[in-house]
mmCIF file of C-alpha atoms in Angstrom:
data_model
loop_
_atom_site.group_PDB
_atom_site.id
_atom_site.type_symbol
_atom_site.label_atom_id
_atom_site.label_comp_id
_atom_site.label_asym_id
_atom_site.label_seq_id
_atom_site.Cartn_x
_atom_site.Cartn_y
_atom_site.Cartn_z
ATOM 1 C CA UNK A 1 0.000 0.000 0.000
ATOM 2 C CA UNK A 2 1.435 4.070 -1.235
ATOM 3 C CA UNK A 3 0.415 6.963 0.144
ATOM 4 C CA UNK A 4 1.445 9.465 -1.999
ATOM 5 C CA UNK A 5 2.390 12.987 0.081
ATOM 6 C CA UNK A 6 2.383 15.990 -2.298
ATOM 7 C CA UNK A 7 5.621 18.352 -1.344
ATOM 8 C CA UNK A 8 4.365 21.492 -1.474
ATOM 9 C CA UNK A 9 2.074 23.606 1.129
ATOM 10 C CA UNK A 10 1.896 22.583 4.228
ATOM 11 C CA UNK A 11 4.041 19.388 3.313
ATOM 12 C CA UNK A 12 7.099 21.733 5.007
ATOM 13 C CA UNK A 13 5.336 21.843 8.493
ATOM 14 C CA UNK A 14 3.727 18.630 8.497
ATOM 15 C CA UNK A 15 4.978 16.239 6.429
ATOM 16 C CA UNK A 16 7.197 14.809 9.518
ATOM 17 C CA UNK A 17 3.925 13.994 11.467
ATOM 18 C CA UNK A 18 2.461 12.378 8.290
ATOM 19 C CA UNK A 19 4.996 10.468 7.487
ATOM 20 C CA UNK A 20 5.430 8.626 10.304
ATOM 21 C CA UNK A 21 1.378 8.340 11.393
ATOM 22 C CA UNK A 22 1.533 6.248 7.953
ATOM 23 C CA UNK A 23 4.266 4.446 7.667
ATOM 24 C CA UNK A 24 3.177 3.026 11.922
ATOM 25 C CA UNK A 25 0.383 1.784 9.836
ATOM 26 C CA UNK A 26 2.701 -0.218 7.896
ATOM 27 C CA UNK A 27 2.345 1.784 4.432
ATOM 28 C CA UNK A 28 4.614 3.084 2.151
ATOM 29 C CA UNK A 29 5.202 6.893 2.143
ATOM 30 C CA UNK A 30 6.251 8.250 -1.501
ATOM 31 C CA UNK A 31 6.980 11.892 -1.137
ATOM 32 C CA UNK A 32 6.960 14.017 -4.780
ATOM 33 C CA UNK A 33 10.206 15.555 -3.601
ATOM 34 C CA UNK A 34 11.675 18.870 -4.974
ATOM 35 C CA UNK A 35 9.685 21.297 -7.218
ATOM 36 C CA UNK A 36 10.661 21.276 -10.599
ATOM 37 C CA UNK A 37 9.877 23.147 -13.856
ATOM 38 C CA UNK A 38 8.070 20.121 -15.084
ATOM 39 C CA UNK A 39 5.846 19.973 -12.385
ATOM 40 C CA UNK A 40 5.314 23.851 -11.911
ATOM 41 C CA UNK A 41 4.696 23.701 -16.544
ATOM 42 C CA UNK A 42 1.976 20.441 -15.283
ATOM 43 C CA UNK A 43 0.141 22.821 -12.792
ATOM 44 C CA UNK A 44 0.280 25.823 -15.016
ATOM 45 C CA UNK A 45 -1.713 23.951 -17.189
ATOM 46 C CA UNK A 46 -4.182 22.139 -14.601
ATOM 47 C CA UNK A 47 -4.581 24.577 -12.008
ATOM 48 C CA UNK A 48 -7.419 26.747 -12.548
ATOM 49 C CA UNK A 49 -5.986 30.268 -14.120
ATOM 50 C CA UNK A 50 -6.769 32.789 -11.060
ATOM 51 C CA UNK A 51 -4.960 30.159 -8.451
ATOM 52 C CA UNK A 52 -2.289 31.724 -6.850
ATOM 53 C CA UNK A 53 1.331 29.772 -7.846
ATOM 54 C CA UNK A 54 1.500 27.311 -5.319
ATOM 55 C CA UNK A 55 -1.944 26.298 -5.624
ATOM 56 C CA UNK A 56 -0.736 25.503 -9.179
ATOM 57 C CA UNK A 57 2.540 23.858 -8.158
ATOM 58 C CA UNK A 58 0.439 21.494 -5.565
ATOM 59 C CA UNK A 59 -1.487 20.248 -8.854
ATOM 60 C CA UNK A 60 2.134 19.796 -10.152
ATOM 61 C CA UNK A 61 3.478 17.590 -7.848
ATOM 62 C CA UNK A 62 -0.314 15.751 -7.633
ATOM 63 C CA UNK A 63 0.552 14.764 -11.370
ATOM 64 C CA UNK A 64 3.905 13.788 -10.273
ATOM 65 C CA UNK A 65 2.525 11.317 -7.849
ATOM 66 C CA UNK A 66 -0.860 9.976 -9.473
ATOM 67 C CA UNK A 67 0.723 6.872 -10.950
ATOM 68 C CA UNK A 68 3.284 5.691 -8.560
ATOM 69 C CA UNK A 69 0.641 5.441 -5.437
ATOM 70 C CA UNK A 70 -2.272 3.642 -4.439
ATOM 71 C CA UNK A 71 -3.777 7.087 -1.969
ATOM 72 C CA UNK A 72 -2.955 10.577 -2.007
ATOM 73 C CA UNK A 73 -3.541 12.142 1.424
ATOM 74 C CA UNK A 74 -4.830 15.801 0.826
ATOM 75 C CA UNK A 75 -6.348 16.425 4.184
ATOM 76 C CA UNK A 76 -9.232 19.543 4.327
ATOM 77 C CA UNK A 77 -7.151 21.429 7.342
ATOM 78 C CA UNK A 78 -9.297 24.258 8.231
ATOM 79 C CA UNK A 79 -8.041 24.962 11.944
ATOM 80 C CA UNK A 80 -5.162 23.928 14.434
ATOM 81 C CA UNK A 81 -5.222 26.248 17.177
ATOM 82 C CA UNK A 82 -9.178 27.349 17.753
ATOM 83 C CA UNK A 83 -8.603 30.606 16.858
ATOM 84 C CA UNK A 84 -7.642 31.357 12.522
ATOM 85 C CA UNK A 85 -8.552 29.511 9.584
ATOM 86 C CA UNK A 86 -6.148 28.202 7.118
ATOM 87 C CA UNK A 87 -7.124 29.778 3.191
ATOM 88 C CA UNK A 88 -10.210 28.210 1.873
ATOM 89 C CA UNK A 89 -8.537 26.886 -0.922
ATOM 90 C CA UNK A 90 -6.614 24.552 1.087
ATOM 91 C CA UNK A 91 -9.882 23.552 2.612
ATOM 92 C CA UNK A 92 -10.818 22.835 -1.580
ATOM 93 C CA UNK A 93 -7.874 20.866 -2.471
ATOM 94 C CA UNK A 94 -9.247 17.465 -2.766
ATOM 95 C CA UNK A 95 -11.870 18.901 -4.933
ATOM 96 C CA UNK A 96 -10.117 20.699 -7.188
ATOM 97 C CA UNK A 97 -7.794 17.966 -7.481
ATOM 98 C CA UNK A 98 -10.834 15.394 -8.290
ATOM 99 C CA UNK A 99 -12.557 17.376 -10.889
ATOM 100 C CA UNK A 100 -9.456 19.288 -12.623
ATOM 101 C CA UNK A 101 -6.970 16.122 -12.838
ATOM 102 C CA UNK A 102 -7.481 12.482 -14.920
ATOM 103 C CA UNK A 103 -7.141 9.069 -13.659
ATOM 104 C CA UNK A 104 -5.815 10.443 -9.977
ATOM 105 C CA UNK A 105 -5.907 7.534 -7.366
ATOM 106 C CA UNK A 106 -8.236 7.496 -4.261
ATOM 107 C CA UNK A 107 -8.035 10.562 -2.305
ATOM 108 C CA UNK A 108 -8.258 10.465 1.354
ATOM 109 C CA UNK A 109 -9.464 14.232 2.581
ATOM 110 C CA UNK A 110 -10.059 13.987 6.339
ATOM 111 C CA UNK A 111 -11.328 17.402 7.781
ATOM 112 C CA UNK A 112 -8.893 18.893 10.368
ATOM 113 C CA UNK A 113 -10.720 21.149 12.794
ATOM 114 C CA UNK A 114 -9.521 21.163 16.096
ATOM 115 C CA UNK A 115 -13.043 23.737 17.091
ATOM 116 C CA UNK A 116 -14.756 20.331 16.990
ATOM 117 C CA UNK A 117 -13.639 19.150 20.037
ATOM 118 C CA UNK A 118 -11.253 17.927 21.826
ATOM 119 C CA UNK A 119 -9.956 15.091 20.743
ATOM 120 C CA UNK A 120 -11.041 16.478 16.573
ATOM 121 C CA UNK A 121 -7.530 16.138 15.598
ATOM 122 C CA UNK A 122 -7.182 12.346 17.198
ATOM 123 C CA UNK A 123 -10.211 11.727 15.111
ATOM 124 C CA UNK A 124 -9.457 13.453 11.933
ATOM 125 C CA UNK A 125 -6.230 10.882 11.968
ATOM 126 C CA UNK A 126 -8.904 7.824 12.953
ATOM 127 C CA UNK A 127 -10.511 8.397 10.219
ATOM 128 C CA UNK A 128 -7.447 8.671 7.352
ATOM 129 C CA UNK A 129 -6.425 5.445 9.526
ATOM 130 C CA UNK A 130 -9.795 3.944 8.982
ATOM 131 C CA UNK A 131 -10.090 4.702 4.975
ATOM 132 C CA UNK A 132 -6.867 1.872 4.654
ATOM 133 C CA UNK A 133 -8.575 -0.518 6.833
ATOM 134 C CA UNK A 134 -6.354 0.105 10.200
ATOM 135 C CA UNK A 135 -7.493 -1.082 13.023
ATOM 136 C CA UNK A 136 -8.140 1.185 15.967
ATOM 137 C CA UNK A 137 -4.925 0.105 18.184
ATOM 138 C CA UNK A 138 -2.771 0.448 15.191
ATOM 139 C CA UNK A 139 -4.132 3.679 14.681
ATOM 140 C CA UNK A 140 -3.880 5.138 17.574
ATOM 141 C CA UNK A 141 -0.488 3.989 18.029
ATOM 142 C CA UNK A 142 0.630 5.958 14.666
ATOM 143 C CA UNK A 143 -1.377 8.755 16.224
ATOM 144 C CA UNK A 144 0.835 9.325 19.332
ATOM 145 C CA UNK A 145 4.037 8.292 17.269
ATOM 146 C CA UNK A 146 3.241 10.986 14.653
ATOM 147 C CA UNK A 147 2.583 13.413 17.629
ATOM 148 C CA UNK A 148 5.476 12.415 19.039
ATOM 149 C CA UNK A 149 8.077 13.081 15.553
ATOM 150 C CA UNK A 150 5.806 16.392 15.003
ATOM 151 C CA UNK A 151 7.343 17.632 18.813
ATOM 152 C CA UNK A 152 10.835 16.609 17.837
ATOM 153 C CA UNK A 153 10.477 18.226 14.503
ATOM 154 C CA UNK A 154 9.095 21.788 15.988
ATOM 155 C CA UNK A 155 11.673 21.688 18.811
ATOM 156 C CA UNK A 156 14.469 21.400 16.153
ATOM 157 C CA UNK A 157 12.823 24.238 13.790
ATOM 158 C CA UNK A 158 13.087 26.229 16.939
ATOM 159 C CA UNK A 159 16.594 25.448 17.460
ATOM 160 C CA UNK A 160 17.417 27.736 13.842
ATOM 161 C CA UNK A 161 16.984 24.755 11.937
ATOM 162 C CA UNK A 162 14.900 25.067 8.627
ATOM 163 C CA UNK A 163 12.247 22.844 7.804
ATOM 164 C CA UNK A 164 14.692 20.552 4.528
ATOM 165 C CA UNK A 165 17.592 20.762 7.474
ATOM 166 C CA UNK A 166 15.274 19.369 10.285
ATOM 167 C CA UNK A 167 13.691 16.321 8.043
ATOM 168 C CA UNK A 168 16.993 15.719 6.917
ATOM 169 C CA UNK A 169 18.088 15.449 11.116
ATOM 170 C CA UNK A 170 14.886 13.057 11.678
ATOM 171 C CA UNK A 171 15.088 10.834 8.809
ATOM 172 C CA UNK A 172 19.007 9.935 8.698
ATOM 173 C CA UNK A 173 20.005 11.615 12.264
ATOM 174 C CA UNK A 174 23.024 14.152 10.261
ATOM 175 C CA UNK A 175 22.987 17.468 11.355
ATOM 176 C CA UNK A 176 23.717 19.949 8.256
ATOM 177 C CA UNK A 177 26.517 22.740 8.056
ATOM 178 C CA UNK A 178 26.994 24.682 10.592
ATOM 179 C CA UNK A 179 25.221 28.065 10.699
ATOM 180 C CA UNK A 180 26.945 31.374 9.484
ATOM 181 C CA UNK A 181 29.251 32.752 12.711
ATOM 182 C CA UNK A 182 27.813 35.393 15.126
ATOM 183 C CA UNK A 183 28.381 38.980 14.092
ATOM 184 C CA UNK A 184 27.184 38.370 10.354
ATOM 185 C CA UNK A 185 24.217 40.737 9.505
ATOM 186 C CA UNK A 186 21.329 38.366 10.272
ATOM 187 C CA UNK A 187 17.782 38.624 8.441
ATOM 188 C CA UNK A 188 14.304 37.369 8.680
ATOM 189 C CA UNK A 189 12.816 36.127 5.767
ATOM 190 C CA UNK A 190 8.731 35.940 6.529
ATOM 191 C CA UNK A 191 6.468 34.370 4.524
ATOM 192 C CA UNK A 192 4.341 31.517 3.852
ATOM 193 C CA UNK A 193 6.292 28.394 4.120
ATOM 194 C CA UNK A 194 5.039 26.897 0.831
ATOM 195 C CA UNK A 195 6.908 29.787 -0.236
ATOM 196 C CA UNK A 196 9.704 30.455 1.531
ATOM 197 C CA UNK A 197 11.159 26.913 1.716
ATOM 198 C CA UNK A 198 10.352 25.868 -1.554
ATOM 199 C CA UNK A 199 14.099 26.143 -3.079
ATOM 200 C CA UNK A 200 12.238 26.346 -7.145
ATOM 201 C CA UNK A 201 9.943 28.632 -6.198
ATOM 202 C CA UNK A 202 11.541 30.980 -3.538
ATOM 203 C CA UNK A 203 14.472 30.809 -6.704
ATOM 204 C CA UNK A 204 16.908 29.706 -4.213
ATOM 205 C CA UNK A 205 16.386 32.703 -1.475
ATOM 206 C CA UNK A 206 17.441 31.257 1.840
ATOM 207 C CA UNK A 207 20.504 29.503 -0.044
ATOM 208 C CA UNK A 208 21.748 33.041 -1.746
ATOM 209 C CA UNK A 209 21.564 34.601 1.890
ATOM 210 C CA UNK A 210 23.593 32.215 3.147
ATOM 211 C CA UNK A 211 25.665 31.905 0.832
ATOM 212 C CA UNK A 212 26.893 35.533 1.082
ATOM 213 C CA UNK A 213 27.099 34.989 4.837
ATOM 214 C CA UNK A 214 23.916 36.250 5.813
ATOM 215 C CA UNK A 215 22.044 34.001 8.649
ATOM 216 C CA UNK A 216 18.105 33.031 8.437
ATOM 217 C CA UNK A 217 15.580 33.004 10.695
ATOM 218 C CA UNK A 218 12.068 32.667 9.205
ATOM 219 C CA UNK A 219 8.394 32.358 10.899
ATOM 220 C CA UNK A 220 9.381 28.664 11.669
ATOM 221 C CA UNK A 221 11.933 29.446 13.659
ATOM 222 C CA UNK A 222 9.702 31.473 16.666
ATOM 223 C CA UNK A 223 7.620 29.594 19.051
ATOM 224 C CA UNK A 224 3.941 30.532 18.344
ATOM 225 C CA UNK A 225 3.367 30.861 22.140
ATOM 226 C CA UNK A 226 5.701 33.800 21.695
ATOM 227 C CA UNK A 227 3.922 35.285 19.005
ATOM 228 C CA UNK A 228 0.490 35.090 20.083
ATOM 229 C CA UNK A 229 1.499 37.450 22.835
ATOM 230 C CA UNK A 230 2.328 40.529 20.096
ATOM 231 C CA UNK A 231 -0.122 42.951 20.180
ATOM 232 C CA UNK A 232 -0.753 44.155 16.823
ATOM 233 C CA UNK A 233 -3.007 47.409 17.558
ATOM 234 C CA UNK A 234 -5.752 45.773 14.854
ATOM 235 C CA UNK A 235 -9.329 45.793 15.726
ATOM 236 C CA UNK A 236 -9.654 41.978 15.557
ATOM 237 C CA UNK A 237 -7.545 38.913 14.781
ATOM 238 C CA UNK A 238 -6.112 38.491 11.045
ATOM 239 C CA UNK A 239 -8.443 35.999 10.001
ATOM 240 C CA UNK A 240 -5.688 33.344 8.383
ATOM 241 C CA UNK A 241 -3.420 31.214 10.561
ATOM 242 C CA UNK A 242 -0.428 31.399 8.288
ATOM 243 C CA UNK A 243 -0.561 35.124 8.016
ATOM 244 C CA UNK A 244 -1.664 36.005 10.902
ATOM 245 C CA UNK A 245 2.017 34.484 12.095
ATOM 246 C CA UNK A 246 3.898 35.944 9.153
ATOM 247 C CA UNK A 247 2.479 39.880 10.696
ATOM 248 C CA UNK A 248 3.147 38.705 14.358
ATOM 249 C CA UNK A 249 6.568 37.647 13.301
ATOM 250 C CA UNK A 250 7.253 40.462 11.682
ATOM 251 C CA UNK A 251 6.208 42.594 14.914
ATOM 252 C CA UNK A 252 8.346 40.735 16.891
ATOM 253 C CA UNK A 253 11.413 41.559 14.985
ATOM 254 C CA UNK A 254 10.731 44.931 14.296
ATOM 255 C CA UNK A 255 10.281 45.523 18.145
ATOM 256 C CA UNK A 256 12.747 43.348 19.404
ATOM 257 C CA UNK A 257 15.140 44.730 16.714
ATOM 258 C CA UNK A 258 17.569 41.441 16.772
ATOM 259 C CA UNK A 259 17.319 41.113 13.204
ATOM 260 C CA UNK A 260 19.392 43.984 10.536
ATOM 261 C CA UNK A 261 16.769 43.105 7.437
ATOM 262 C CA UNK A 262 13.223 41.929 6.551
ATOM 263 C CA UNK A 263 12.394 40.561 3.769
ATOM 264 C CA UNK A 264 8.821 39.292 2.921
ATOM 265 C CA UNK A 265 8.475 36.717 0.208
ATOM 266 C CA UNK A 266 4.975 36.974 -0.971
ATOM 267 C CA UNK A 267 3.017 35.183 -4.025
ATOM 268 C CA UNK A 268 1.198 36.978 -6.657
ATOM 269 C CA UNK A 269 -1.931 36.755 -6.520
ATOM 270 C CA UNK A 270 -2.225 36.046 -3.406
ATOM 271 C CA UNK A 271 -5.191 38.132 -1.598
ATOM 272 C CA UNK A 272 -4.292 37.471 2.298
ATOM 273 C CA UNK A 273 -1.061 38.277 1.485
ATOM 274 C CA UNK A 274 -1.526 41.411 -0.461
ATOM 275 C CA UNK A 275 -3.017 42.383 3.140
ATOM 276 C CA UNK A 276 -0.489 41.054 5.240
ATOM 277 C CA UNK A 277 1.803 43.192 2.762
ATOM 278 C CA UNK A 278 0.618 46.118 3.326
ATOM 279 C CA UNK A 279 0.157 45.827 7.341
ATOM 280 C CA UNK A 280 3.706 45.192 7.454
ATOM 281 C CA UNK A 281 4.627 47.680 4.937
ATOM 282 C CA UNK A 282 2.867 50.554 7.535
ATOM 283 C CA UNK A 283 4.406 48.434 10.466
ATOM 284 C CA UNK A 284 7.984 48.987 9.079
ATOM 285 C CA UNK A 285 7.768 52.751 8.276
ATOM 286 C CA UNK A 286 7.023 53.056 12.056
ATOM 287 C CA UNK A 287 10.552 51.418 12.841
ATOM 288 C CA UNK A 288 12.922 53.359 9.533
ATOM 289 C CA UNK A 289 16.179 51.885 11.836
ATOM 290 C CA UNK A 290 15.069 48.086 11.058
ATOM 291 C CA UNK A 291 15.708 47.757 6.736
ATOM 292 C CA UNK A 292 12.328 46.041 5.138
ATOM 293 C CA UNK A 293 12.097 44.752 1.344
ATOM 294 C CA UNK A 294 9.315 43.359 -0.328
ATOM 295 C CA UNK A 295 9.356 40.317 -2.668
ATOM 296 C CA UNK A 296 6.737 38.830 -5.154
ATOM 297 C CA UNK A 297 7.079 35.667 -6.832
ATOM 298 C CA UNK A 298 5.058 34.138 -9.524
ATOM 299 C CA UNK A 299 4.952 31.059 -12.334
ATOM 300 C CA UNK A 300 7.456 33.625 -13.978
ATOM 301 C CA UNK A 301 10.105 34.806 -11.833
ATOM 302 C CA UNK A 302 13.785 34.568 -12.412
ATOM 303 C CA UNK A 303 16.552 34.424 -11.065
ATOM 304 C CA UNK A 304 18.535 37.719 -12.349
ATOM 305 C CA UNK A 305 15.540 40.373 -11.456
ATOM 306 C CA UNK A 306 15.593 38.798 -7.637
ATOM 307 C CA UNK A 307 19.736 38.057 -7.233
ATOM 308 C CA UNK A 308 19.508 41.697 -8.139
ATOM 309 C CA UNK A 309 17.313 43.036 -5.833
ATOM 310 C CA UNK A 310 18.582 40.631 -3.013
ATOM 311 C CA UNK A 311 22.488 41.828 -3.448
ATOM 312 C CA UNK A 312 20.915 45.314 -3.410
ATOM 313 C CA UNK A 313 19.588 45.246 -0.199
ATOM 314 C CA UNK A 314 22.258 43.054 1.021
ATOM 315 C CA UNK A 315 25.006 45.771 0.170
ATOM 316 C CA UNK A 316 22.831 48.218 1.860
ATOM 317 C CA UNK A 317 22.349 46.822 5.247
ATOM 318 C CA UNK A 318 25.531 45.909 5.333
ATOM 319 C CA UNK A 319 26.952 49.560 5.236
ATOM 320 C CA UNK A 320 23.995 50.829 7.389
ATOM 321 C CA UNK A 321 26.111 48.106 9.994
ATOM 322 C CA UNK A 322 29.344 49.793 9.088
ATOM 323 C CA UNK A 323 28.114 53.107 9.965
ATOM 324 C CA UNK A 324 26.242 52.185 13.098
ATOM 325 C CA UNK A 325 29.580 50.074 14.487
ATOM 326 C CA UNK A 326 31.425 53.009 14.061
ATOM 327 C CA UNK A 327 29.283 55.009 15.959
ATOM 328 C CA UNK A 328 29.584 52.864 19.180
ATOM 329 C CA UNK A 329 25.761 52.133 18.305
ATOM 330 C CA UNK A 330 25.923 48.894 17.284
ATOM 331 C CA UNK A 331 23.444 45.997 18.679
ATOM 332 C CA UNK A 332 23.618 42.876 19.861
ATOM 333 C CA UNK A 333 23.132 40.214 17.274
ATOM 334 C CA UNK A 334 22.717 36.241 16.832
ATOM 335 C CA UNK A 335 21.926 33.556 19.682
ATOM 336 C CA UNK A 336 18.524 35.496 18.826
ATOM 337 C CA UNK A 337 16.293 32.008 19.194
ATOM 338 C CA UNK A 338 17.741 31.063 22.608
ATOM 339 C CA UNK A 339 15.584 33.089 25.220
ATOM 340 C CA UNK A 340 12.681 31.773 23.420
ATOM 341 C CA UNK A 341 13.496 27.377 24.334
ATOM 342 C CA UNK A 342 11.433 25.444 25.965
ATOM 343 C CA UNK A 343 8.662 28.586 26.148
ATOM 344 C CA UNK A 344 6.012 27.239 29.740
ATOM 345 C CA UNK A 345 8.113 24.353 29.562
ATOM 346 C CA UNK A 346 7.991 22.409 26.072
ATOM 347 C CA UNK A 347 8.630 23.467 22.395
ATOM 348 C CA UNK A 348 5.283 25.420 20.756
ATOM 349 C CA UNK A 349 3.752 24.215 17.043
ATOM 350 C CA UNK A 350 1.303 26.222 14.465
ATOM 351 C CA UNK A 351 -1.129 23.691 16.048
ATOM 352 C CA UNK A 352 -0.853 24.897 19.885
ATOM 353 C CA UNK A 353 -3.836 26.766 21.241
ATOM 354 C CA UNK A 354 -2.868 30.967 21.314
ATOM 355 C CA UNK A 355 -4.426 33.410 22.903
ATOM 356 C CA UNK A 356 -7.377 35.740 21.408
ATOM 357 C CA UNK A 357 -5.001 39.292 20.014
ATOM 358 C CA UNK A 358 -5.323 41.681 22.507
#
């Protein structure tokens, strides 16, 4: 028995905890890997024409799948911490999938709404268990297993580690290279982390920045305890889980100012995140000291326009650093992450319960 796991959305935050709840149930997990331009051409051509581009890419890597697996598991997740919704489109998936693609193997869609109840999430993975024919032990077995890996996984993002870095430390227990020394300029790179981590995509972002000795932290990398404490002087709550974090982040950094550069990697098209956009956009003219850049990304992006833009800002805020050291001004960077382990005792997730914004 396959289960075929597409890798895009939220395949970079929960593809640990998937992985493992099947394979406890004694299937085969077949992951569709990297992105590539064949998939991303496949989705193009799928994917309805308003869908933003990783809507498109998931139908990509769908295709990429469809005859190598038995299942696909494209789970309805509509809410993990009682409070924001994930984009309705997610919530769509399965359907979109089922009447866009061809000859696209059984499709298990359990609904993922934690406002159910709770014990919703235990039962949201009964029932995926129950659509192989598991039986209950079994599945509730893979249940705390796959609770268990997700933990370890979240603990390590929170360490620094990015989401490729910390599979790679769970599935074959080798730590990557070590992370750029303290005193480089260090930048947060928010975003959505279909976006952000996905190298085709992002056109290689995270690996540029480090590569010119820049160090990353993204969204990933903050407990969501400590975010759900920012007070973000809006009338209400941001309404989607993923950028509601990507604004809180952002917040955090601009307050805390442990970071020399923000850059926000958004998708065209995207309407949450045209408004996340702009709240950060009037959030970082209130803090001029803290550098903030903007960057969209689409089914057409290349690599010279952003490498151009990137070593543009790079150059700057490196200077602004020169001219602040000299002054006797400058502050303390890197170690940013470790005040923030262990938060009221264990390691936060996307999926812990937050407090309503204040």
């Amino acid at each position: 028995m396959r289960i075929g796991i597409p890798g895009s959305l939220l395949y970079f935050l929960y593809y640990p905890t998937w992985n493992t709840f099947f394979r406890e149930l004694g299937a085969q997990v077949i992951s569709s890997g990297k992105t590539t331009r064949e998939m991303l051409d496949l989705g193009v051509k799928e994917a309805l024409a308003d869908a933003c581009v990783p809507v498109k890419l998931y139908f990509g890597h769908v295709q990429a799948l469809a005859r190598q697996v038995d299942y696909l598991f494209i789970p309805r997740v509509v809410c993990l911490n009682k409070e924001t919704t994930y984009c309705p489109k997610f919530l769509g998936l399965p359907d979109m999938i089922r009447h866009s693609l061809k000859n696209v193997p059984e499709i298990i869609d359990t609904r993922m709404d934690v406002r159910e109840g709770w014990n919703a999430l235990a039962g949201a993975y009964d029932r995926a268990g129950r659509a192989l024919g598991a039986p209950v032990r079994l599945i509730r077995r893979a249940f705390q297993r796959a609770m268990a890996a997700e933990r370890q996984f979240f603990s390590l993002l929170q360490e620094g580690w990015q989401p490729a870095e910390a599979m790679q430390m769970l599935e074959k227990g080798i730590r990557p290279g070590e992370k750029p020394p303290e005193g480089n300029p260090v930048f947060a790179v928010l975003g959505y982390p279909y976006i952000v981590h996905d190298q085709y995509i992002s056109v290689g972002l995270l690996a540029r920045l480090k590569k010119m000795g820049i160090g990353v932290i993204t969204v990933e990398n903050l407990p969501p305890k400590v975010l759900s404490r920012i007070n973000l002087h809006l009338d209400k709550r941001l309404f989607w889980t993923l950028g509601d974090l990507v604004l809180r982040a952002h917040h955090f950094f601009l307050r805390q100012k442990t970071v020399d550069g923000v850059i926000h990697l958004t998708a065209f098209g995207c309407g949450p995140d045209s408004l996340v956009d702009k709240f950060m956009e009037m959030a970082a003219r209130e803090h001029p000291d803290v550098p903030f850049m903007s960057l969209s990304v689409d089914e057409h992006s290349g690599e010279a326009g952003l490498a151009t833009r990137l070593e543009a800002f790079a150059d700057m805020v490196k200077r602004k650093r020169c001219t602040v050291s000299a002054q006797g001004n400058f502050p303390p960077r890197g170690r940013i992450l470790s005040q923030f382990q262990n938060v009221d005792g264990r390691s936060g997730q996307p999926g812990d319960p937050a407090p309503p914004s204040q």
